[in-house]
XYZ file of C-alpha atoms in Angstrom:
176
model
C 0.000 0.000 0.000
C 1.552 3.318 -1.131
C -1.226 5.632 0.016
C 0.680 6.822 3.048
C 0.181 5.999 6.649
C 0.754 7.280 10.130
C 3.988 9.069 9.293
C 7.505 8.168 8.333
C 7.698 4.993 10.426
C 4.580 3.502 8.841
C 5.922 4.319 5.379
C 9.415 2.862 5.754
C 8.326 -0.610 4.625
C 7.188 0.582 1.192
C 9.629 3.408 0.576
C 11.680 1.791 -2.196
C 8.557 0.768 -4.123
C 6.574 3.962 -3.637
C 8.747 7.049 -3.363
C 10.702 8.819 -6.042
C 14.472 8.825 -5.833
C 16.053 12.269 -5.651
C 19.133 12.539 -7.875
C 21.488 15.454 -7.425
C 21.592 17.347 -10.764
C 25.405 17.251 -10.750
C 25.469 13.465 -10.292
C 27.075 13.643 -6.832
C 24.535 11.401 -5.034
C 20.989 10.103 -5.014
C 18.621 8.884 -2.308
C 14.987 8.276 -1.483
C 14.048 11.118 0.882
C 11.568 10.619 3.719
C 7.978 10.352 2.489
C 6.185 13.679 2.557
C 9.305 15.747 3.230
C 9.735 18.766 0.953
C 12.936 19.634 -0.861
C 13.804 23.275 -0.225
C 15.313 24.709 -3.407
C 17.255 27.566 -1.773
C 17.828 26.623 1.861
C 18.933 29.167 4.416
C 21.844 26.859 5.152
C 23.354 27.251 1.677
C 26.159 24.732 2.143
C 23.938 21.794 1.200
C 23.501 20.341 -2.278
C 20.047 19.155 -1.190
C 17.928 20.084 1.805
C 14.657 18.454 2.856
C 12.224 19.804 5.448
C 9.968 17.471 7.394
C 7.286 17.780 10.054
C 7.874 19.153 13.568
C 10.869 21.253 12.480
C 12.940 18.255 11.342
C 15.316 18.572 8.405
C 17.849 16.580 6.395
C 20.714 18.255 4.540
C 23.235 16.643 2.209
C 26.514 18.068 1.001
C 28.855 16.331 -1.432
C 32.055 18.098 -2.460
C 35.327 17.230 -4.103
C 37.597 15.113 -1.916
C 40.929 16.845 -2.242
C 43.087 13.920 -1.207
C 41.592 13.295 2.227
C 41.819 9.851 3.755
C 39.472 8.468 6.370
C 42.117 9.124 9.049
C 42.597 12.742 7.948
C 38.790 13.197 7.905
C 38.603 11.980 11.520
C 41.477 14.292 12.508
C 39.827 17.286 10.835
C 36.498 16.595 12.553
C 38.249 16.274 15.944
C 39.940 19.638 15.329
C 36.577 21.241 14.491
C 35.132 19.732 17.668
C 38.003 21.145 19.762
C 37.755 24.594 18.126
C 34.019 24.757 18.838
C 34.478 23.327 22.347
C 31.761 20.840 21.433
C 31.355 17.249 22.489
C 29.831 15.462 19.519
C 30.028 11.842 20.685
C 32.093 10.759 17.669
C 32.009 7.105 16.583
C 32.422 4.941 13.488
C 29.269 3.991 11.566
C 28.355 2.966 8.022
C 26.272 4.531 5.267
C 25.657 1.479 3.119
C 29.101 -0.073 2.648
C 30.908 3.215 3.358
C 32.698 3.746 6.669
C 31.572 7.045 8.177
C 32.153 9.271 11.171
C 28.900 9.538 13.123
C 28.435 12.471 15.480
C 25.492 13.639 17.574
C 25.124 16.870 19.499
C 22.514 19.069 21.123
C 22.593 22.409 19.285
C 20.259 25.176 20.361
C 16.703 23.852 19.956
C 17.559 20.696 17.952
C 19.505 17.506 18.400
C 21.702 16.843 15.366
C 23.131 13.713 13.763
C 25.916 14.102 11.212
C 27.566 11.478 9.063
C 30.776 12.233 7.170
C 32.411 9.819 4.737
C 34.532 9.583 1.600
C 33.855 7.785 -1.683
C 36.364 8.013 -4.501
C 36.597 11.670 -5.471
C 33.828 12.897 -3.127
C 33.474 13.869 0.537
C 29.907 13.500 1.875
C 28.285 15.286 4.819
C 24.748 14.310 5.853
C 22.976 16.168 8.640
C 19.668 15.281 10.301
C 18.154 17.623 12.889
C 15.067 17.138 15.051
C 13.617 18.491 18.271
C 15.203 16.563 21.184
C 11.907 14.976 22.209
C 11.517 13.405 18.716
C 15.161 12.653 17.868
C 15.421 9.196 19.442
C 12.190 8.099 17.762
C 13.139 9.301 14.269
C 16.914 8.692 14.198
C 16.709 4.923 13.497
C 14.202 5.552 10.710
C 16.438 8.187 9.088
C 19.422 5.837 9.355
C 17.435 3.113 7.586
C 16.401 5.592 4.883
C 20.064 6.437 4.354
C 20.432 2.861 3.137
C 18.985 4.255 -0.116
C 21.877 6.772 -0.403
C 24.031 6.159 -3.471
C 27.194 8.219 -3.914
C 27.953 9.497 -7.385
C 31.149 10.927 -8.810
C 32.422 14.274 -9.912
C 31.571 14.703 -13.536
C 34.703 14.886 -15.660
C 35.517 18.384 -16.884
C 34.124 19.138 -20.310
C 36.622 18.437 -23.051
C 38.444 21.574 -24.060
C 37.664 22.648 -27.605
C 40.428 21.972 -30.076
C 42.465 25.065 -30.852
C 41.424 26.629 -34.106
C 43.774 25.849 -36.894
C 45.308 28.739 -38.703
C 43.806 29.028 -42.166
C 45.998 27.742 -44.903
C 47.115 30.711 -46.971
C 45.702 30.726 -50.435
C 48.049 31.147 -53.373
C 45.894 34.149 -54.281
C 46.865 35.881 -50.987
C 50.409 36.591 -52.210
């Protein structure tokens, strides 16, 4: 039954058969977003390639950018440095997004509790952020994590081939 149900948890069983896959226009990733969540075309938090808004002030943002030579170890080190600089305790641990090893962090920020997942695939670095009011976070987090099983990383599109330099015209014997 694809007619909907009592929210995201009731819909999780039919999500792959019923909901449309969102594909990033640049080919950086695709996923099936939570049923009924709305993609915001120009989010306030402009760092995301895609941003979805759900009920009760929940949101899901995805950023995929060029991986400029980072390794998993250097990603962990960079995230620890950010944590130290912000004097934040994000409860960092290793998790997986599909087959991809990720750094999972959770933190209470202002009015929301936030889950972030950071991981590398080939030429891309991925950052996924889910935020929800603290009283709903524990209920929705496992559902969002299951939905992220639909996440498929893409690749950077190769640069467009440079046009061939124009050849100099061959002089005509009449030009002399």
